[in-house]
PDB file of C-alpha atoms and ligand atoms in Angstrom:
ATOM      1  CA  MET O 161       9.045 -38.366  36.166  1.00 85.00           C
ATOM      2  CA  LEU O 162      12.473 -36.765  36.511  1.00 96.00           C
ATOM      3  CA  GLU O 163      14.513 -36.250  33.363  1.00 97.00           C
ATOM      4  CA  ARG O 164      17.724 -38.261  33.028  1.00 98.00           C
ATOM      5  CA  ILE O 165      20.924 -36.717  31.688  1.00 98.00           C
ATOM      6  CA  GLY O 166      24.148 -38.678  31.217  1.00 97.00           C
ATOM      7  CA  GLY O 167      22.651 -41.552  33.194  1.00 97.00           C
ATOM      8  CA  VAL O 168      21.576 -39.661  36.321  1.00 98.00           C
ATOM      9  CA  ALA O 169      18.181 -38.320  37.445  1.00 98.00           C
ATOM     10  CA  VAL O 170      18.028 -34.518  37.332  1.00 98.00           C
ATOM     11  CA  ALA O 171      15.635 -32.363  39.363  1.00 98.00           C
ATOM     12  CA  ARG O 172      14.978 -28.748  38.360  1.00 98.00           C
ATOM     13  CA  THR O 173      12.713 -27.428  41.105  1.00 98.00           C
ATOM     14  CA  PRO O 174      12.619 -27.442  44.917  1.00 98.00           C
ATOM     15  CA  ALA O 175       9.334 -29.378  44.807  1.00 98.00           C
ATOM     16  CA  GLN O 176      10.949 -32.170  42.768  1.00 98.00           C
ATOM     17  CA  VAL O 177      13.874 -32.453  45.174  1.00 98.00           C
ATOM     18  CA  ARG O 178      11.711 -32.438  48.250  1.00 98.00           C
ATOM     19  CA  ALA O 179       9.352 -35.080  46.853  1.00 98.00           C
ATOM     20  CA  TRP O 180      12.339 -37.251  45.947  1.00 98.00           C
ATOM     21  CA  SER O 181      13.898 -36.817  49.399  1.00 98.00           C
ATOM     22  CA  GLN O 182      10.636 -37.534  51.203  1.00 98.00           C
ATOM     23  CA  GLU O 183      10.297 -40.781  49.291  1.00 98.00           C
ATOM     24  CA  VAL O 184      13.899 -41.786  50.029  1.00 98.00           C
ATOM     25  CA  ARG O 185      13.490 -40.996  53.718  1.00 98.00           C
ATOM     26  CA  ALA O 186      10.206 -42.907  53.866  1.00 98.00           C
ATOM     27  CA  ALA O 187      12.144 -45.930  52.603  1.00 98.00           C
ATOM     28  CA  GLY O 188      14.406 -45.554  55.642  1.00 98.00           C
ATOM     29  CA  LYS O 189      17.444 -44.301  53.763  1.00 98.00           C
ATOM     30  CA  ARG O 190      19.774 -41.519  54.846  1.00 98.00           C
ATOM     31  CA  ILE O 191      20.539 -38.656  52.451  1.00 98.00           C
ATOM     32  CA  ALA O 192      23.797 -36.754  51.918  1.00 99.00           C
ATOM     33  CA  LEU O 193      23.983 -33.505  49.970  1.00 99.00           C
ATOM     34  CA  VAL O 194      27.051 -32.211  48.103  1.00 99.00           C
ATOM     35  CA  PRO O 195      26.539 -28.599  46.959  1.00 98.00           C
ATOM     36  CA  THR O 196      28.698 -27.540  43.981  1.00 98.00           C
ATOM     37  CA  MET O 197      28.889 -25.009  41.183  1.00 98.00           C
ATOM     38  CA  GLY O 198      29.572 -27.751  38.630  1.00 98.00           C
ATOM     39  CA  ALA O 199      32.674 -28.018  36.406  1.00 97.00           C
ATOM     40  CA  LEU O 200      33.158 -31.121  38.479  1.00 98.00           C
ATOM     41  CA  HIS O 201      36.618 -32.570  39.044  1.00 98.00           C
ATOM     42  CA  ALA O 202      38.105 -35.402  41.069  1.00 98.00           C
ATOM     43  CA  GLY O 203      38.046 -33.186  44.201  1.00 98.00           C
ATOM     44  CA  HIS O 204      34.272 -32.964  44.020  1.00 98.00           C
ATOM     45  CA  MET O 205      34.140 -36.738  43.589  1.00 98.00           C
ATOM     46  CA  THR O 206      36.013 -37.218  46.884  1.00 98.00           C
ATOM     47  CA  LEU O 207      33.166 -35.265  48.508  1.00 98.00           C
ATOM     48  CA  VAL O 208      30.686 -37.620  46.841  1.00 98.00           C
ATOM     49  CA  ASP O 209      32.615 -40.559  48.299  1.00 98.00           C
ATOM     50  CA  THR O 210      32.524 -39.003  51.776  1.00 98.00           C
ATOM     51  CA  ALA O 211      28.800 -38.385  51.292  1.00 98.00           C
ATOM     52  CA  ARG O 212      28.293 -42.020  50.299  1.00 98.00           C
ATOM     53  CA  ALA O 213      30.095 -43.175  53.448  1.00 98.00           C
ATOM     54  CA  HIS O 214      27.411 -41.411  55.512  1.00 98.00           C
ATOM     55  CA  ALA O 215      24.255 -42.080  53.527  1.00 98.00           C
ATOM     56  CA  GLU O 216      22.500 -44.478  51.178  1.00 98.00           C
ATOM     57  CA  ALA O 217      21.385 -41.701  48.846  1.00 98.00           C
ATOM     58  CA  VAL O 218      23.556 -38.864  47.525  1.00 99.00           C
ATOM     59  CA  ILE O 219      22.342 -35.593  45.992  1.00 99.00           C
ATOM     60  CA  VAL O 220      24.765 -33.326  44.130  1.00 99.00           C
ATOM     61  CA  SER O 221      23.522 -29.817  43.462  1.00 99.00           C
ATOM     62  CA  ILE O 222      24.966 -27.915  40.519  1.00 98.00           C
ATOM     63  CA  PHE O 223      24.276 -24.205  40.569  1.00 98.00           C
ATOM     64  CA  VAL O 224      26.527 -21.310  39.623  1.00 98.00           C
ATOM     65  CA  ASN O 225      25.147 -18.982  42.246  1.00 98.00           C
ATOM     66  CA  PRO O 226      25.001 -15.388  40.970  1.00 97.00           C
ATOM     67  CA  MET O 227      24.513 -14.089  44.507  1.00 97.00           C
ATOM     68  CA  GLN O 228      28.011 -15.078  45.607  1.00 97.00           C
ATOM     69  CA  PHE O 229      29.831 -13.342  42.716  1.00 97.00           C
ATOM     70  CA  GLY O 230      30.856  -9.696  42.831  1.00 96.00           C
ATOM     71  CA  PRO O 231      30.003  -7.418  39.874  1.00 94.00           C
ATOM     72  CA  LYS O 232      33.544  -7.677  38.446  1.00 93.00           C
ATOM     73  CA  GLU O 233      33.996 -11.394  39.109  1.00 95.00           C
ATOM     74  CA  ASP O 234      33.856 -14.377  36.780  1.00 95.00           C
ATOM     75  CA  PHE O 235      30.154 -15.337  36.958  1.00 97.00           C
ATOM     76  CA  SER O 236      29.701 -15.308  33.161  1.00 96.00           C
ATOM     77  CA  ALA O 237      33.053 -16.950  32.428  1.00 95.00           C
ATOM     78  CA  TYR O 238      32.636 -19.705  35.031  1.00 96.00           C
ATOM     79  CA  PRO O 239      32.770 -23.079  33.208  1.00 97.00           C
ATOM     80  CA  ARG O 240      29.434 -24.901  32.806  1.00 97.00           C
ATOM     81  CA  PRO O 241      30.021 -28.346  31.235  1.00 98.00           C
ATOM     82  CA  PHE O 242      26.645 -29.606  32.444  1.00 98.00           C
ATOM     83  CA  ALA O 243      26.309 -32.805  30.389  1.00 98.00           C
ATOM     84  CA  ASP O 244      29.824 -33.909  31.399  1.00 98.00           C
ATOM     85  CA  ASP O 245      29.048 -33.116  35.032  1.00 98.00           C
ATOM     86  CA  CYS O 246      25.949 -35.322  34.914  1.00 98.00           C
ATOM     87  CA  ALA O 247      27.903 -38.185  33.340  1.00 98.00           C
ATOM     88  CA  ARG O 248      30.545 -37.824  36.030  1.00 98.00           C
ATOM     89  CA  CYS O 249      27.879 -37.935  38.741  1.00 98.00           C
ATOM     90  CA  ALA O 250      26.304 -41.031  37.187  1.00 98.00           C
ATOM     91  CA  HIS O 251      29.700 -42.715  37.071  1.00 98.00           C
ATOM     92  CA  GLN O 252      30.305 -41.919  40.749  1.00 98.00           C
ATOM     93  CA  GLY O 253      26.932 -43.398  41.738  1.00 98.00           C
ATOM     94  CA  VAL O 254      25.187 -40.115  42.564  1.00 98.00           C
ATOM     95  CA  ASP O 255      21.443 -40.688  42.958  1.00 98.00           C
ATOM     96  CA  LEU O 256      20.099 -37.238  42.129  1.00 98.00           C
ATOM     97  CA  VAL O 257      21.458 -34.062  40.557  1.00 98.00           C
ATOM     98  CA  TYR O 258      19.666 -30.839  41.456  1.00 98.00           C
ATOM     99  CA  ALA O 259      20.232 -28.192  38.787  1.00 98.00           C
ATOM    100  CA  PRO O 260      17.924 -25.202  39.211  1.00 98.00           C
ATOM    101  CA  THR O 261      18.005 -22.026  37.116  1.00 97.00           C
ATOM    102  CA  PRO O 262      18.749 -18.670  38.823  1.00 97.00           C
ATOM    103  CA  GLU O 263      15.057 -17.756  38.309  1.00 97.00           C
ATOM    104  CA  THR O 264      13.973 -20.882  40.176  1.00 98.00           C
ATOM    105  CA  MET O 265      16.447 -20.254  42.982  1.00 98.00           C
ATOM    106  CA  TYR O 266      15.629 -16.549  43.266  1.00 98.00           C
ATOM    107  CA  PRO O 267      12.085 -15.940  42.026  1.00 97.00           C
ATOM    108  CA  ARG O 268      10.889 -12.379  41.481  1.00 98.00           C
ATOM    109  CA  GLY O 269      10.532 -10.602  44.806  1.00 98.00           C
ATOM    110  CA  PHE O 270      13.257 -12.589  46.565  1.00 98.00           C
ATOM    111  CA  GLN O 271      14.613 -10.562  49.485  1.00 98.00           C
ATOM    112  CA  SER O 272      15.755 -12.810  52.339  1.00 98.00           C
ATOM    113  CA  HIS O 273      19.360 -13.547  53.258  1.00 98.00           C
ATOM    114  CA  VAL O 274      21.347 -15.227  55.956  1.00 98.00           C
ATOM    115  CA  GLU O 275      24.624 -13.827  57.225  1.00 97.00           C
ATOM    116  CA  VAL O 276      27.298 -15.289  59.484  1.00 98.00           C
ATOM    117  CA  GLU O 277      28.741 -12.116  60.883  1.00 97.00           C
ATOM    118  CA  GLN O 278      32.249 -12.525  62.261  1.00 97.00           C
ATOM    119  CA  LEU O 279      33.713 -15.585  60.523  1.00 98.00           C
ATOM    120  CA  THR O 280      33.099 -13.985  57.130  1.00 98.00           C
ATOM    121  CA  GLN O 281      34.795 -10.654  57.857  1.00 96.00           C
ATOM    122  CA  GLY O 282      38.479 -11.338  57.116  1.00 96.00           C
ATOM    123  CA  LEU O 283      40.359 -13.513  54.592  1.00 97.00           C
ATOM    124  CA  CYS O 284      38.181 -13.969  51.463  1.00 97.00           C
ATOM    125  CA  GLY O 285      35.475 -11.784  53.025  1.00 96.00           C
ATOM    126  CA  ALA O 286      37.769  -8.748  52.875  1.00 95.00           C
ATOM    127  CA  ALA O 287      38.199  -8.853  49.085  1.00 92.00           C
ATOM    128  CA  ARG O 288      34.735 -10.296  48.357  1.00 92.00           C
ATOM    129  CA  PRO O 289      32.332  -8.347  50.605  1.00 89.00           C
ATOM    130  CA  ALA O 290      28.995  -9.939  49.601  1.00 95.00           C
ATOM    131  CA  HIS O 291      30.403 -13.379  48.768  1.00 97.00           C
ATOM    132  CA  PHE O 292      29.672 -15.299  51.952  1.00 98.00           C
ATOM    133  CA  ARG O 293      26.186 -13.853  52.327  1.00 98.00           C
ATOM    134  CA  GLY O 294      25.489 -15.357  48.893  1.00 98.00           C
ATOM    135  CA  VAL O 295      27.020 -18.685  49.892  1.00 98.00           C
ATOM    136  CA  THR O 296      25.218 -19.051  53.208  1.00 98.00           C
ATOM    137  CA  THR O 297      21.903 -17.996  51.682  1.00 98.00           C
ATOM    138  CA  VAL O 298      22.054 -20.487  48.831  1.00 98.00           C
ATOM    139  CA  VAL O 299      23.335 -23.311  51.026  1.00 98.00           C
ATOM    140  CA  LEU O 300      20.588 -22.751  53.588  1.00 98.00           C
ATOM    141  CA  LYS O 301      18.037 -22.952  50.766  1.00 98.00           C
ATOM    142  CA  LEU O 302      19.611 -26.185  49.514  1.00 98.00           C
ATOM    143  CA  LEU O 303      19.659 -27.664  53.020  1.00 98.00           C
ATOM    144  CA  ASN O 304      16.018 -26.713  53.503  1.00 98.00           C
ATOM    145  CA  ILE O 305      14.827 -28.568  50.441  1.00 98.00           C
ATOM    146  CA  ALA O 306      17.187 -31.582  50.429  1.00 98.00           C
ATOM    147  CA  LEU O 307      16.137 -32.910  53.870  1.00 98.00           C
ATOM    148  CA  ALA O 308      19.626 -34.393  54.107  1.00 98.00           C
ATOM    149  CA  ASP O 309      21.213 -36.002  57.146  1.00 98.00           C
ATOM    150  CA  VAL O 310      24.623 -34.639  56.225  1.00 98.00           C
ATOM    151  CA  ALA O 311      26.025 -32.104  53.780  1.00 99.00           C
ATOM    152  CA  VAL O 312      29.654 -32.316  52.689  1.00 99.00           C
ATOM    153  CA  PHE O 313      31.969 -29.386  51.916  1.00 98.00           C
ATOM    154  CA  GLY O 314      35.667 -29.213  51.080  1.00 98.00           C
ATOM    155  CA  GLU O 315      38.381 -27.831  53.322  1.00 98.00           C
ATOM    156  CA  LYS O 316      39.761 -26.126  50.234  1.00 98.00           C
ATOM    157  CA  ASP O 317      37.229 -23.387  50.947  1.00 98.00           C
ATOM    158  CA  TYR O 318      38.112 -23.439  54.604  1.00 98.00           C
ATOM    159  CA  GLN O 319      36.470 -20.167  55.621  1.00 98.00           C
ATOM    160  CA  GLN O 320      33.284 -21.232  53.818  1.00 98.00           C
ATOM    161  CA  LEU O 321      33.249 -24.537  55.699  1.00 98.00           C
ATOM    162  CA  GLN O 322      33.647 -22.811  59.077  1.00 98.00           C
ATOM    163  CA  ALA O 323      30.942 -20.259  58.240  1.00 98.00           C
ATOM    164  CA  LEU O 324      28.512 -23.011  57.171  1.00 98.00           C
ATOM    165  CA  LYS O 325      29.161 -25.030  60.331  1.00 98.00           C
ATOM    166  CA  ARG O 326      28.443 -21.912  62.370  1.00 98.00           C
ATOM    167  CA  MET O 327      25.278 -21.176  60.389  1.00 98.00           C
ATOM    168  CA  ALA O 328      23.887 -24.684  60.917  1.00 98.00           C
ATOM    169  CA  LEU O 329      24.689 -24.507  64.625  1.00 98.00           C
ATOM    170  CA  ASP O 330      23.298 -21.007  65.142  1.00 98.00           C
ATOM    171  CA  LEU O 331      20.078 -21.688  63.221  1.00 98.00           C
ATOM    172  CA  ASP O 332      19.483 -25.202  64.660  1.00 98.00           C
ATOM    173  CA  HIS O 333      19.601 -26.825  61.254  1.00 98.00           C
ATOM    174  CA  PRO O 334      19.190 -30.615  61.530  1.00 98.00           C
ATOM    175  CA  THR O 335      21.625 -31.360  58.678  1.00 98.00           C
ATOM    176  CA  ARG O 336      25.150 -32.103  59.917  1.00 98.00           C
ATOM    177  CA  ILE O 337      27.878 -30.175  58.096  1.00 98.00           C
ATOM    178  CA  LEU O 338      30.926 -32.317  57.316  1.00 98.00           C
ATOM    179  CA  GLY O 339      34.322 -31.214  56.030  1.00 98.00           C
ATOM    180  CA  ALA O 340      36.448 -33.235  53.621  1.00 98.00           C
ATOM    181  CA  PRO O 341      40.214 -32.853  53.050  1.00 98.00           C
ATOM    182  CA  ILE O 342      41.646 -30.931  50.087  1.00 98.00           C
ATOM    183  CA  ALA O 343      42.064 -33.110  46.998  1.00 98.00           C
ATOM    184  CA  ARG O 344      45.244 -32.302  45.092  1.00 98.00           C
ATOM    185  CA  GLU O 345      46.678 -32.993  41.674  1.00 98.00           C
ATOM    186  CA  PRO O 346      49.619 -35.438  41.741  1.00 98.00           C
ATOM    187  CA  ASP O 347      52.028 -32.470  41.786  1.00 97.00           C
ATOM    188  CA  GLY O 348      50.238 -30.941  44.784  1.00 98.00           C
ATOM    189  CA  LEU O 349      48.139 -28.153  43.245  1.00 98.00           C
ATOM    190  CA  ALA O 350      44.760 -28.000  44.991  1.00 98.00           C
ATOM    191  CA  MET O 351      42.080 -29.101  42.513  1.00 98.00           C
ATOM    192  CA  SER O 352      39.749 -26.295  41.497  1.00 97.00           C
ATOM    193  CA  SER O 353      37.266 -25.587  38.720  1.00 95.00           C
ATOM    194  CA  ARG O 354      39.174 -22.330  38.219  1.00 95.00           C
ATOM    195  CA  ASN O 355      42.455 -24.107  37.409  1.00 97.00           C
ATOM    196  CA  VAL O 356      41.251 -24.178  33.769  1.00 96.00           C
ATOM    197  CA  TYR O 357      41.907 -20.420  33.673  1.00 96.00           C
ATOM    198  CA  LEU O 358      45.660 -21.059  34.108  1.00 98.00           C
ATOM    199  CA  THR O 359      48.077 -21.108  31.174  1.00 98.00           C
ATOM    200  CA  ALA O 360      50.655 -23.908  31.225  1.00 98.00           C
ATOM    201  CA  ASP O 361      53.271 -21.505  32.627  1.00 98.00           C
ATOM    202  CA  GLU O 362      50.931 -20.141  35.289  1.00 98.00           C
ATOM    203  CA  ARG O 363      49.903 -23.692  36.213  1.00 98.00           C
ATOM    204  CA  GLN O 364      53.582 -24.534  36.784  1.00 98.00           C
ATOM    205  CA  ALA O 365      54.287 -21.316  38.692  1.00 98.00           C
ATOM    206  CA  ALA O 366      51.223 -21.870  40.919  1.00 98.00           C
ATOM    207  CA  LEU O 367      52.889 -24.936  42.439  1.00 98.00           C
ATOM    208  CA  VAL O 368      54.701 -22.444  44.657  1.00 98.00           C
ATOM    209  CA  ILE O 369      51.480 -22.253  46.708  1.00 98.00           C
ATOM    210  CA  VAL O 370      51.481 -25.839  47.940  1.00 98.00           C
ATOM    211  CA  ARG O 371      55.266 -25.893  48.162  1.00 98.00           C
ATOM    212  CA  SER O 372      55.423 -22.837  50.383  1.00 98.00           C
ATOM    213  CA  LEU O 373      52.568 -24.087  52.574  1.00 98.00           C
ATOM    214  CA  ARG O 374      54.404 -27.377  53.025  1.00 98.00           C
ATOM    215  CA  ALA O 375      57.612 -25.464  53.777  1.00 97.00           C
ATOM    216  CA  ALA O 376      55.788 -23.462  56.459  1.00 97.00           C
ATOM    217  CA  GLN O 377      54.443 -26.689  57.933  1.00 96.00           C
ATOM    218  CA  ALA O 378      57.954 -28.164  58.007  1.00 96.00           C
ATOM    219  CA  GLN O 379      59.392 -25.005  59.593  1.00 96.00           C
ATOM    220  CA  VAL O 380      56.790 -25.139  62.350  1.00 96.00           C
ATOM    221  CA  ARG O 381      57.512 -28.818  62.956  1.00 94.00           C
ATOM    222  CA  ALA O 382      61.192 -27.892  63.228  1.00 95.00           C
ATOM    223  CA  GLY O 383      60.383 -25.371  65.962  1.00 94.00           C
ATOM    224  CA  GLU O 384      59.706 -22.071  64.160  1.00 94.00           C
ATOM    225  CA  ARG O 385      57.133 -20.032  66.138  1.00 94.00           C
ATOM    226  CA  ASP O 386      57.525 -16.587  64.586  1.00 95.00           C
ATOM    227  CA  VAL O 387      54.225 -15.932  62.781  1.00 96.00           C
ATOM    228  CA  PRO O 388      55.246 -12.717  60.953  1.00 97.00           C
ATOM    229  CA  GLN O 389      58.414 -14.444  59.756  1.00 96.00           C
ATOM    230  CA  LEU O 390      56.527 -17.489  58.472  1.00 97.00           C
ATOM    231  CA  ILE O 391      54.036 -15.284  56.628  1.00 97.00           C
ATOM    232  CA  ALA O 392      56.756 -13.070  55.148  1.00 97.00           C
ATOM    233  CA  THR O 393      58.577 -16.136  53.787  1.00 97.00           C
ATOM    234  CA  LEU O 394      55.366 -17.518  52.269  1.00 97.00           C
ATOM    235  CA  ALA O 395      54.309 -14.269  50.670  1.00 98.00           C
ATOM    236  CA  ALA O 396      57.778 -13.573  49.286  1.00 98.00           C
ATOM    237  CA  ALA O 397      57.953 -17.021  47.667  1.00 98.00           C
ATOM    238  CA  MET O 398      54.559 -16.598  45.993  1.00 98.00           C
ATOM    239  CA  THR O 399      55.348 -13.093  44.784  1.00 98.00           C
ATOM    240  CA  LYS O 400      58.724 -14.187  43.426  1.00 98.00           C
ATOM    241  CA  ALA O 401      57.005 -16.907  41.398  1.00 98.00           C
ATOM    242  CA  GLY O 402      54.726 -14.320  39.776  1.00 98.00           C
ATOM    243  CA  GLY O 403      51.706 -14.625  42.071  1.00 98.00           C
ATOM    244  CA  ARG O 404      49.734 -11.643  43.330  1.00 98.00           C
ATOM    245  CA  VAL O 405      49.044 -12.395  46.957  1.00 98.00           C
ATOM    246  CA  ASP O 406      45.550 -11.444  48.082  1.00 97.00           C
ATOM    247  CA  TYR O 407      46.223 -12.648  51.623  1.00 98.00           C
ATOM    248  CA  ALA O 408      48.459 -15.036  53.548  1.00 98.00           C
ATOM    249  CA  GLN O 409      47.546 -15.566  57.185  1.00 98.00           C
ATOM    250  CA  ILE O 410      47.976 -17.928  60.088  1.00 98.00           C
ATOM    251  CA  VAL O 411      44.708 -18.230  61.971  1.00 98.00           C
ATOM    252  CA  ASP O 412      42.925 -20.107  64.715  1.00 97.00           C
ATOM    253  CA  PRO O 413      41.233 -23.057  62.941  1.00 97.00           C
ATOM    254  CA  GLN O 414      37.800 -22.366  64.470  1.00 96.00           C
ATOM    255  CA  SER O 415      37.548 -18.605  65.008  1.00 97.00           C
ATOM    256  CA  LEU O 416      39.741 -17.767  61.966  1.00 98.00           C
ATOM    257  CA  GLN O 417      41.278 -14.950  64.015  1.00 97.00           C
ATOM    258  CA  PRO O 418      44.918 -14.209  63.150  1.00 97.00           C
ATOM    259  CA  LEU O 419      47.341 -15.721  65.657  1.00 95.00           C
ATOM    260  CA  GLU O 420      50.275 -13.834  67.054  1.00 90.00           C
ATOM    261  CA  THR O 421      52.152 -16.839  68.390  1.00 90.00           C
ATOM    262  CA  LEU O 422      52.061 -20.522  67.558  1.00 93.00           C
ATOM    263  CA  ASP O 423      51.211 -21.938  70.959  1.00 91.00           C
ATOM    264  CA  ARG O 424      48.315 -24.095  69.710  1.00 92.00           C
ATOM    265  CA  PRO O 425      47.024 -25.724  66.508  1.00 93.00           C
ATOM    266  CA  ALA O 426      46.737 -23.223  63.671  1.00 97.00           C
ATOM    267  CA  ARG O 427      45.831 -23.041  59.998  1.00 98.00           C
ATOM    268  CA  VAL O 428      47.866 -21.289  57.350  1.00 98.00           C
ATOM    269  CA  ILE O 429      45.554 -19.989  54.669  1.00 98.00           C
ATOM    270  CA  VAL O 430      46.280 -18.140  51.423  1.00 98.00           C
ATOM    271  CA  ALA O 431      44.599 -16.653  48.354  1.00 98.00           C
ATOM    272  CA  THR O 432      46.866 -15.778  45.441  1.00 98.00           C
ATOM    273  CA  TRP O 433      46.218 -14.695  41.888  1.00 98.00           C
ATOM    274  CA  PHE O 434      48.029 -16.374  39.026  1.00 98.00           C
ATOM    275  CA  GLY O 435      46.845 -14.793  35.788  1.00 97.00           C
ATOM    276  CA  ARG O 436      43.032 -14.804  35.774  1.00 96.00           C
ATOM    277  CA  ALA O 437      42.741 -17.388  38.532  1.00 96.00           C
ATOM    278  CA  ARG O 438      42.408 -16.572  42.209  1.00 97.00           C
ATOM    279  CA  LEU O 439      43.648 -19.728  43.899  1.00 98.00           C
ATOM    280  CA  LEU O 440      42.910 -20.785  47.469  1.00 98.00           C
ATOM    281  CA  ASP O 441      44.852 -23.199  49.615  1.00 98.00           C
ATOM    282  CA  ASN O 442      45.392 -23.943  53.292  1.00 98.00           C
ATOM    283  CA  MET O 443      47.064 -26.419  55.602  1.00 98.00           C
ATOM    284  CA  ASP O 444      47.165 -27.237  59.294  1.00 97.00           C
ATOM    285  CA  LEU O 445      50.143 -26.180  61.357  1.00 96.00           C
ATOM    286  CA  LEU O 446      50.660 -28.268  64.455  1.00 84.00           C
ATOM    287  CA  PRO O 447      53.337 -26.878  66.710  1.00 66.00           C
TER     288      PRO O 447
HETATM  289  P1  AMP I 780      32.775 -25.422  44.008  1.00 93.53           P
HETATM  290  O1  AMP I 780      32.046 -26.171  42.951  1.00 93.53           O
HETATM  291  O2  AMP I 780      34.156 -25.033  43.628  1.00 93.53           O
HETATM  292  O3  AMP I 780      31.969 -24.320  44.606  1.00 93.53           O
HETATM  293  O4  AMP I 780      32.997 -26.444  45.179  1.00 93.53           O
HETATM  294  C1  AMP I 780      31.969 -27.260  45.659  1.00 93.53           C
HETATM  295  C2  AMP I 780      32.474 -27.984  46.864  1.00 93.53           C
HETATM  296  O5  AMP I 780      33.613 -28.748  46.505  1.00 93.53           O
HETATM  297  C3  AMP I 780      32.918 -27.037  47.999  1.00 93.53           C
HETATM  298  O6  AMP I 780      32.547 -27.621  49.234  1.00 93.53           O
HETATM  299  C4  AMP I 780      34.405 -27.014  47.828  1.00 93.53           C
HETATM  300  O7  AMP I 780      35.098 -26.734  49.018  1.00 93.53           O
HETATM  301  C5  AMP I 780      34.664 -28.432  47.369  1.00 93.53           C
HETATM  302  N1  AMP I 780      35.948 -28.538  46.678  1.00 93.53           N
HETATM  303  C6  AMP I 780      36.355 -27.863  45.584  1.00 93.53           C
HETATM  304  N2  AMP I 780      37.616 -28.200  45.263  1.00 93.53           N
HETATM  305  C7  AMP I 780      38.022 -29.097  46.195  1.00 93.53           C
HETATM  306  C8  AMP I 780      39.227 -29.810  46.442  1.00 93.53           C
HETATM  307  N3  AMP I 780      40.308 -29.658  45.677  1.00 93.53           N
HETATM  308  N4  AMP I 780      39.270 -30.653  47.493  1.00 93.53           N
HETATM  309  C9  AMP I 780      38.195 -30.795  48.297  1.00 93.53           C
HETATM  310  N5  AMP I 780      37.038 -30.163  48.133  1.00 93.53           N
HETATM  311  C10 AMP I 780      36.949 -29.315  47.096  1.00 93.53           C
END
């Protein structure tokens, strides 16, 4: 018997998840997996809705994955409102929550990893060297036990989504990786579990991110093709508002290589610190 928390069934071990999934599949139902680190917000719930559109049974995993945090990052501080997360999942009609401990995920002696080599080099990979290796390793483990038809990830973590698509393709994984659009607060800020780190002033100042991405999009629609100019404008706006820009780039949407000219679809992608929060955002640029 699985325990129930906040109205949803909770599995704690790979064996429990796999047994559950085998039973669901035997009943002829499709399964969708939504991997998360918890501190669930309405953006995560849009992924659950996308998952539901592709499957009769939805699994949400909640695991703050130590392997994807650097030694000086916020692993300990990361919010963990587990009971609220379970209630939220129950309310959204999630069928199973998988919440393992780090010891269950990485038992003594663990030493295998998966790495997507090129897509993880630049952007977030530059400032967070071991991050994507931790992400791809944990997601592959989750895919291997969930036996899901599809797994849903947000475009907010755009580089992560591209790396995971590549991983599934390269390693012949049968689970289809789906992307879902960025969910935003009414004022445009991309939803994120890390937004709770922002003070009220920082929260207000951080709106410059979405505003300057939208401005770049509008400039491109109006005929601007000068990539260095677009990036300089973006970065200057974020810096002026008090942000510390980690990167601002315009890249090919699949290869994530920086573009020199805007002669094809592109993605503008930024990471900027406001206070303690490193905020990600991105948008398509269609010349
Ligand atoms: P996290 O719990 O932050 O690791 O995110 C779990 C999943 O939710 C990832 O696939 C994220 O890309 C996705 N996600 C987080 N925030 C958003 C958002 N604002 N819109 C869409 N997807 C999101």
